[in-house]
PDB file of C-alpha atoms in Angstrom:
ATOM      1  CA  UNK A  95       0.000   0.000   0.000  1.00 43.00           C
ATOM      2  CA  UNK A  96       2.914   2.510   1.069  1.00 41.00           C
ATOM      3  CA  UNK A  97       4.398   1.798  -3.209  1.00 46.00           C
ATOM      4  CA  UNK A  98       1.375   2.643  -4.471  1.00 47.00           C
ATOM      5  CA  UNK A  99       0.890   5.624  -2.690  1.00 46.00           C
ATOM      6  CA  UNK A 100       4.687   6.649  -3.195  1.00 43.00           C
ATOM      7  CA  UNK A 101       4.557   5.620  -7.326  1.00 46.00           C
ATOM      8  CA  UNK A 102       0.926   8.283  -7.298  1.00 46.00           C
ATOM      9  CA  UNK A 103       3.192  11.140  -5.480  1.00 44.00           C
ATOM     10  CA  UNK A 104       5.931  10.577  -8.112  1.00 46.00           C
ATOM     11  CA  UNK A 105       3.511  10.365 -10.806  1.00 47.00           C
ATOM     12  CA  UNK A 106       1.915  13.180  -9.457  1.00 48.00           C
ATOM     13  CA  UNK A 107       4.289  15.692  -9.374  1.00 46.00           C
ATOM     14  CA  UNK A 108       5.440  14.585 -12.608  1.00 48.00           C
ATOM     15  CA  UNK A 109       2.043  15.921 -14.177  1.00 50.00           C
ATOM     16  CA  UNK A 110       2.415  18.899 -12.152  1.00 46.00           C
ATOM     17  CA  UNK A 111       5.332  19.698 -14.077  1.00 45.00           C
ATOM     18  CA  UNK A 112       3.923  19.085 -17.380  1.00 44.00           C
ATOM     19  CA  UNK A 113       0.802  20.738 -17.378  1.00 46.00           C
ATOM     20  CA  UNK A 114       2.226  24.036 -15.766  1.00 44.00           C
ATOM     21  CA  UNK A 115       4.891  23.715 -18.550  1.00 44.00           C
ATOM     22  CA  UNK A 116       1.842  23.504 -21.260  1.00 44.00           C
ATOM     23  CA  UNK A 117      -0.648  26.130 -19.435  1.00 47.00           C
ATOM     24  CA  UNK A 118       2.439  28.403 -19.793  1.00 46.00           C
ATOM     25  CA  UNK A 119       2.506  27.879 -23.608  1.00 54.00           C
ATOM     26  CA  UNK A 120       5.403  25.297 -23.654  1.00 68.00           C
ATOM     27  CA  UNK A 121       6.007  22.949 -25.747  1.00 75.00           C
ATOM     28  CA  UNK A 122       4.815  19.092 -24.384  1.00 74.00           C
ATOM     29  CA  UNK A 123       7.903  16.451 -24.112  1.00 79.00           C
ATOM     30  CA  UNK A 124       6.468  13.643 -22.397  1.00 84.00           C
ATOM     31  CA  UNK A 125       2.395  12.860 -21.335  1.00 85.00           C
ATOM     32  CA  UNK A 126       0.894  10.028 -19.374  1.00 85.00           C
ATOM     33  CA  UNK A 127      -2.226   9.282 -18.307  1.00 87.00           C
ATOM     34  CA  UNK A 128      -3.421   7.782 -15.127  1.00 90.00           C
ATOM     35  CA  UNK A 129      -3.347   4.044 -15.153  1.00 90.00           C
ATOM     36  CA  UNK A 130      -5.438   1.814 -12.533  1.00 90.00           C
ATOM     37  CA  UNK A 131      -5.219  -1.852 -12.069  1.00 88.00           C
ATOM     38  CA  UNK A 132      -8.282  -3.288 -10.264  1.00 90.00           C
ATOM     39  CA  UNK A 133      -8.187  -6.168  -7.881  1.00 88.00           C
ATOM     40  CA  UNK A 134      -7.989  -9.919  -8.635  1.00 88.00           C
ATOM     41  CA  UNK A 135     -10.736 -11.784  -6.942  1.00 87.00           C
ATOM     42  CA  UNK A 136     -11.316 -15.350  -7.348  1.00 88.00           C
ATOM     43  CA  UNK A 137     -13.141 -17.785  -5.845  1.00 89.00           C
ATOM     44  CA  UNK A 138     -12.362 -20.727  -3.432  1.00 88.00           C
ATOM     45  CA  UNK A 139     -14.460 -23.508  -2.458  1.00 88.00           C
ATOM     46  CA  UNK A 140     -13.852 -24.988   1.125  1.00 88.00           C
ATOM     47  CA  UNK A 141     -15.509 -27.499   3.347  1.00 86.00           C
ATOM     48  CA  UNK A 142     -16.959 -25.999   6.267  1.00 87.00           C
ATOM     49  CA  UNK A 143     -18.161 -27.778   9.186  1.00 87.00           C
ATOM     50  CA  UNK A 144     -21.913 -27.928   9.505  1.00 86.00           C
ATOM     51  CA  UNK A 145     -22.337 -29.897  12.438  1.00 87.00           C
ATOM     52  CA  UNK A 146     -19.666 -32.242  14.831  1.00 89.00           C
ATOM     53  CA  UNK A 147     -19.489 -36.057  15.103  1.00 89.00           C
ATOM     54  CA  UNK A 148     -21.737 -37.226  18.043  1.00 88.00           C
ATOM     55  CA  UNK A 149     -23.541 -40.655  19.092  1.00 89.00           C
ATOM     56  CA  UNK A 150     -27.108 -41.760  18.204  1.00 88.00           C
ATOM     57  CA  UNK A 151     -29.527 -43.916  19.943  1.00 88.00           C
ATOM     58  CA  UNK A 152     -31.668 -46.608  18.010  1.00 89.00           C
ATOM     59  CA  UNK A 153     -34.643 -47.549  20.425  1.00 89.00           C
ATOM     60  CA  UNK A 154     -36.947 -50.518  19.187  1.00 91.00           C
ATOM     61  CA  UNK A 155     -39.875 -51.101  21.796  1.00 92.00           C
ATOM     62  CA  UNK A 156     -40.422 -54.649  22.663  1.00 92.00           C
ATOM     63  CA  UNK A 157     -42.473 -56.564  20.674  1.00 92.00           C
ATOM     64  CA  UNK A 158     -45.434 -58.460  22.856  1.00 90.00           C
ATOM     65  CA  UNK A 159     -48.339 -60.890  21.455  1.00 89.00           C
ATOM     66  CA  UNK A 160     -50.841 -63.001  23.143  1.00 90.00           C
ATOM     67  CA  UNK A 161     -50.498 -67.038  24.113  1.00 87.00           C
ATOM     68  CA  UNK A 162     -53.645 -69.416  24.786  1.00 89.00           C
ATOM     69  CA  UNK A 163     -52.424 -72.103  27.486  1.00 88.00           C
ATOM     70  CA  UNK A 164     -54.423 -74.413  29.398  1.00 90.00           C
ATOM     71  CA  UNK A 165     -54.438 -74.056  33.544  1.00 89.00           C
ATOM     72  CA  UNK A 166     -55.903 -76.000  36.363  1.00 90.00           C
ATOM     73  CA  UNK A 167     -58.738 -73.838  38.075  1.00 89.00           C
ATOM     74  CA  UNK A 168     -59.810 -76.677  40.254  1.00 91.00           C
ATOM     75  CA  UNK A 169     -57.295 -79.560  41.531  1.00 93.00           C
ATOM     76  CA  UNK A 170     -58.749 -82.977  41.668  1.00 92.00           C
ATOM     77  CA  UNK A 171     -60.649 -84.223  44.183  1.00 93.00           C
ATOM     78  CA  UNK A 172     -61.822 -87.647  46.212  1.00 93.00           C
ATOM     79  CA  UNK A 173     -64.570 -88.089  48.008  1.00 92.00           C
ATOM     80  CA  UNK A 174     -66.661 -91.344  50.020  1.00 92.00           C
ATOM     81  CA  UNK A 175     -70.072 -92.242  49.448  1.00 92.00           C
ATOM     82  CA  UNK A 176     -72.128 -94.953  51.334  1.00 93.00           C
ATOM     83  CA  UNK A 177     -73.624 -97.007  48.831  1.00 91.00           C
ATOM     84  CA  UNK A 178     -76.592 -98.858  50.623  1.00 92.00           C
ATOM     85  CA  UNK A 179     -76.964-102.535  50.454  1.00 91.00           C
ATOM     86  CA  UNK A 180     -79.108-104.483  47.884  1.00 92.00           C
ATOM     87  CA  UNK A 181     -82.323-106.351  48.737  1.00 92.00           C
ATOM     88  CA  UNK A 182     -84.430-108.830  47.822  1.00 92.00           C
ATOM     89  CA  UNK A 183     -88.092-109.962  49.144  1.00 92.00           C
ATOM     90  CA  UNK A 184     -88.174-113.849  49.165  1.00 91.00           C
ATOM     91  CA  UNK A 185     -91.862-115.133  50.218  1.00 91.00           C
ATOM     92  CA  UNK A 186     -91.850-118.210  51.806  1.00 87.00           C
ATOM     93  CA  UNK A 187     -94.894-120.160  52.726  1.00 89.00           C
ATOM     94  CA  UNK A 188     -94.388-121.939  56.683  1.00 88.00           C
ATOM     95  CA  UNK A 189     -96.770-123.960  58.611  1.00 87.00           C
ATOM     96  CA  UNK A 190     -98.367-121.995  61.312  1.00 84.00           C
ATOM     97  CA  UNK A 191    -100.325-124.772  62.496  1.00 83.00           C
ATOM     98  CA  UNK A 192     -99.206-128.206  62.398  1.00 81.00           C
ATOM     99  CA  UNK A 193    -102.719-129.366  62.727  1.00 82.00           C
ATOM    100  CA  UNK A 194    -103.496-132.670  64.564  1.00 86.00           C
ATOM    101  CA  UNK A 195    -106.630-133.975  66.797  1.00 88.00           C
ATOM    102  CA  UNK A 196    -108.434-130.991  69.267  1.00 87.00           C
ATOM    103  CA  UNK A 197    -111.696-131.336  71.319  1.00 89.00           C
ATOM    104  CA  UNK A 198    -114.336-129.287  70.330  1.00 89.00           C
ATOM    105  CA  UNK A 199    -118.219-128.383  71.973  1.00 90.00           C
ATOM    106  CA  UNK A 200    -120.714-128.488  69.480  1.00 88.00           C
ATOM    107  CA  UNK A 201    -124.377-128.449  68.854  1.00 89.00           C
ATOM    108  CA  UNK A 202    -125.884-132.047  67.782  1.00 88.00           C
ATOM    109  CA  UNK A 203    -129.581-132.381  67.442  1.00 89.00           C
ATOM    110  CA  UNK A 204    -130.378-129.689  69.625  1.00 89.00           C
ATOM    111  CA  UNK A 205    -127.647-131.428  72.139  1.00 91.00           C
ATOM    112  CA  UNK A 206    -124.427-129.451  73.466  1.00 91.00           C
ATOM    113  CA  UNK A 207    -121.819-132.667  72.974  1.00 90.00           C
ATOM    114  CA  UNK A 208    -118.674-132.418  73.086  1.00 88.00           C
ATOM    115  CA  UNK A 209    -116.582-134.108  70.262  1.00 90.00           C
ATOM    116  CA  UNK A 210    -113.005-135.105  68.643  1.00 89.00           C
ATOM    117  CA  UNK A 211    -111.909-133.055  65.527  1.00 90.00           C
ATOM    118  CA  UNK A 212    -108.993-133.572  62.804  1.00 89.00           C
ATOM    119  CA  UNK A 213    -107.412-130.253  61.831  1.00 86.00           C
ATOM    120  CA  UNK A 214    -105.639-130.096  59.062  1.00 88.00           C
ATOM    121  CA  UNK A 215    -101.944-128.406  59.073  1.00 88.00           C
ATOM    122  CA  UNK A 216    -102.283-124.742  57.984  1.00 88.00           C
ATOM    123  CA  UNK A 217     -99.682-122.684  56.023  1.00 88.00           C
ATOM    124  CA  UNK A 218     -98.983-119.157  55.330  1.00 89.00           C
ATOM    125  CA  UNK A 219     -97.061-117.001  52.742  1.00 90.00           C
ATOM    126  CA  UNK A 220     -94.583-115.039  54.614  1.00 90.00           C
ATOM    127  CA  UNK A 221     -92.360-112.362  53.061  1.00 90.00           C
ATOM    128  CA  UNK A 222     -88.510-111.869  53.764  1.00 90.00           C
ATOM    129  CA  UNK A 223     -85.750-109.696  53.221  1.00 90.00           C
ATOM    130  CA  UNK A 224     -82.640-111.301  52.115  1.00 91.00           C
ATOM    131  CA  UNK A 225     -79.369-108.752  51.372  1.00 90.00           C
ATOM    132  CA  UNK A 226     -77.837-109.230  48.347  1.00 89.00           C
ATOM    133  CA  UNK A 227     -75.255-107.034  48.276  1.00 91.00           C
ATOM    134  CA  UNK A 228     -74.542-105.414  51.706  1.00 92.00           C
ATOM    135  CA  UNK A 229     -73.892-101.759  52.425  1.00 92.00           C
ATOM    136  CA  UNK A 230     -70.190-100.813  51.348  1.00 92.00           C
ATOM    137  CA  UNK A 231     -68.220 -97.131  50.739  1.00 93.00           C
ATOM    138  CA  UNK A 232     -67.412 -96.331  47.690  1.00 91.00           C
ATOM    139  CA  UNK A 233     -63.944 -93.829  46.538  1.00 93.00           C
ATOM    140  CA  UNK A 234     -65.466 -91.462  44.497  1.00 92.00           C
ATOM    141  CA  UNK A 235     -63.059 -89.392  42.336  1.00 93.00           C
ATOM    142  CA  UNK A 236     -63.986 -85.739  40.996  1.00 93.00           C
ATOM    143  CA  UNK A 237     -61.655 -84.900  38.394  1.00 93.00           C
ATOM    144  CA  UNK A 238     -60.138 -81.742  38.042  1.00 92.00           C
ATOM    145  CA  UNK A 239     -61.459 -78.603  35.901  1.00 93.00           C
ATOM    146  CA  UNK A 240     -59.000 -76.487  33.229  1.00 91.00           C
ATOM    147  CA  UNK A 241     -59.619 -73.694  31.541  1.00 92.00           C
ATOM    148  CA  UNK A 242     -58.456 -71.771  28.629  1.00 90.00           C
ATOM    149  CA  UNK A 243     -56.591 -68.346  29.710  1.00 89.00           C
ATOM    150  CA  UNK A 244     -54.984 -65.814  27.121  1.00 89.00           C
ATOM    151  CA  UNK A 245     -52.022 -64.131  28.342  1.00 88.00           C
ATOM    152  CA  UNK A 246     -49.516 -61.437  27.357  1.00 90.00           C
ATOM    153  CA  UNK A 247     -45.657 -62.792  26.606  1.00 90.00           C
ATOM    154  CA  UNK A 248     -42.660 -61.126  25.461  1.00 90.00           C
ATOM    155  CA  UNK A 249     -41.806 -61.935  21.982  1.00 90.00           C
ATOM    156  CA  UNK A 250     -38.946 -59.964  21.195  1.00 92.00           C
ATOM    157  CA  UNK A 251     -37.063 -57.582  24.386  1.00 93.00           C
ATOM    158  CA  UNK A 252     -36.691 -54.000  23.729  1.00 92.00           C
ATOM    159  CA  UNK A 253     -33.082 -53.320  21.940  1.00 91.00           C
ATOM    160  CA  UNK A 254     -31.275 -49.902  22.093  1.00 91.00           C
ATOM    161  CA  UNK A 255     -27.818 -49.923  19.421  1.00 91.00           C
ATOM    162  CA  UNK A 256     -25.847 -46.791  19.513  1.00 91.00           C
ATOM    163  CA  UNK A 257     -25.184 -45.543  15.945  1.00 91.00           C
ATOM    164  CA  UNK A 258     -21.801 -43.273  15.500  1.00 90.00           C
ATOM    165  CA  UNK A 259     -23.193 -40.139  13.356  1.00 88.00           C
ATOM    166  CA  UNK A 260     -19.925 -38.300  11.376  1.00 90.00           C
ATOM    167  CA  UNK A 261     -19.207 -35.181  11.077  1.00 88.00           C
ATOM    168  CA  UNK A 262     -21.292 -32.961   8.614  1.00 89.00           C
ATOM    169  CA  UNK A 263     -19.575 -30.611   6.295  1.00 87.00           C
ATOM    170  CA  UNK A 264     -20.687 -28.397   3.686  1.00 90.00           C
ATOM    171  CA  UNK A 265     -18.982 -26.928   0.444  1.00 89.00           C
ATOM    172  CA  UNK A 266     -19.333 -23.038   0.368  1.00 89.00           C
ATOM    173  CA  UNK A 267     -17.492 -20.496  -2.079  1.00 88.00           C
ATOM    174  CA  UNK A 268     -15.987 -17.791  -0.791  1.00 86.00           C
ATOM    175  CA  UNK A 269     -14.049 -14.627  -2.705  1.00 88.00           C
ATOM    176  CA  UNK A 270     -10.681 -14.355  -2.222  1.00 87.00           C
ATOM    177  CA  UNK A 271      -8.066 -11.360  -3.121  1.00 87.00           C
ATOM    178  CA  UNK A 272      -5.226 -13.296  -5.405  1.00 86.00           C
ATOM    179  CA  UNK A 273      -3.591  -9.950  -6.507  1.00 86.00           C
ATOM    180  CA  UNK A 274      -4.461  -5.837  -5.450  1.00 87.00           C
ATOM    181  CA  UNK A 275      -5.067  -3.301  -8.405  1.00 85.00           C
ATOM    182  CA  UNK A 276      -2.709  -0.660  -8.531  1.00 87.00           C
ATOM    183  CA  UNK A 277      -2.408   2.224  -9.316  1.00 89.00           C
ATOM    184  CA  UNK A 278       0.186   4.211 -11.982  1.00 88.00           C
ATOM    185  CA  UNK A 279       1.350   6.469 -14.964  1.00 88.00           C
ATOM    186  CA  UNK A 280       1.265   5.044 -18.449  1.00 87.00           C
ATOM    187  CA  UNK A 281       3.360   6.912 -20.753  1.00 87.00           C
ATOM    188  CA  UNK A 282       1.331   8.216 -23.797  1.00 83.00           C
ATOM    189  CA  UNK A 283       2.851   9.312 -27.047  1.00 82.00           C
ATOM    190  CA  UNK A 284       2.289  12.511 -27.890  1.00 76.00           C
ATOM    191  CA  UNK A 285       0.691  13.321 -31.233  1.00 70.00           C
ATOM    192  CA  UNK A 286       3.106  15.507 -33.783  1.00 68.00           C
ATOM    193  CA  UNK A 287       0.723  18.463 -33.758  1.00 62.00           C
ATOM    194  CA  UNK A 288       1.104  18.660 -29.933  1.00 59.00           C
ATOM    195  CA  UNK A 289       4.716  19.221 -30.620  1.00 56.00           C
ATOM    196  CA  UNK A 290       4.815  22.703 -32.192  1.00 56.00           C
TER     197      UNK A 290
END
């Protein structure tokens, strides 16, 4: 910056010399004009970071479904009955009376005489009981009851997995100065009818 300001002062006083030369009615040597180089821009592309490595967490809930199974609701059990005895009515017929010889009063022709009678043997149907099959206890068993219950089992557990996440970066372009315009005197030839 401090040459290009030093080459305008030279330049600058050079011109001063010239044009009070040629507003005084000399004759012109040497002219130059002003010369000005702009800057030189160009552009860069460059990775900027957009955001930093870190850790992720992959959750998966657990997974549960339904399964039918079979349960005792009511354990077995034994219990004891009497079981009464079987019977049978068997009718017999007995003698009651064996019969035989008995004295008897009776009435004869208007006479009370007393006389000798023959009784025959007399029999009678008599009912029994007989027991065919007497009164025993019996083992009774009462089987047990099931029943069909739905209920809720894990099929798969719940998994977390930790996922590394890299960096993020991002191309941007961005102007940069590769050379700074300067500024000058170019020397300009000066036409012949400038001369006289």
């Amino acid at each position: 910056m401090f040459r290009r300001s030093a080459s305008f002062a030279i330049a600058a006083l050079a011109m001063l010399g010239t044009t009070s030369q040629t507003a005084a009615g000399g004759r012109a040597v040497e002219c130059y004009e002003p010369v000005h180089t702009p800057d030189v821009y160009d552009t860069v592309y460059e990775d900027v970071l957009v955001s930093p490595p870190g850790q992720q967490v992959d959750y998966t809930p657990p997974i549960y479904g339904t399964r039918e199974r079979v349960v005792m609701t009511v354990p077995a059990q034994v219990t004891y009955e009497v079981v009464p005895a079987v019977t049978r009515t068997v009718y017999h017929t007995v003698r009651v009376d064996g019969g035989g010889y008995s004295w008897e009063w009776r009435v004869i022709h208007g006479r009370r005489v007393l006389c000798k009678v023959w009784h025959k043997a007399r029999y009678e149907r008599v009912a029994e009981t007989v027991v065919i099959q007497p009164e025993r206890t019996r083992r009774v068993v009462i089987p047990a009851q099931y029943d069909q219950i739905a209920e809720e089992v894990l099929v798969q557990p719940e998994q977390r997995r930790i996922i590394d996440v890299p960096a993020s970066y991002q191309t941007v372009a961005r102007r940069v100065l590769v050379r700074e315009g300067s500024s000058g005197w170019r020397r300009v030839q000066i036409p012949r009818h400038c001369q006289d």
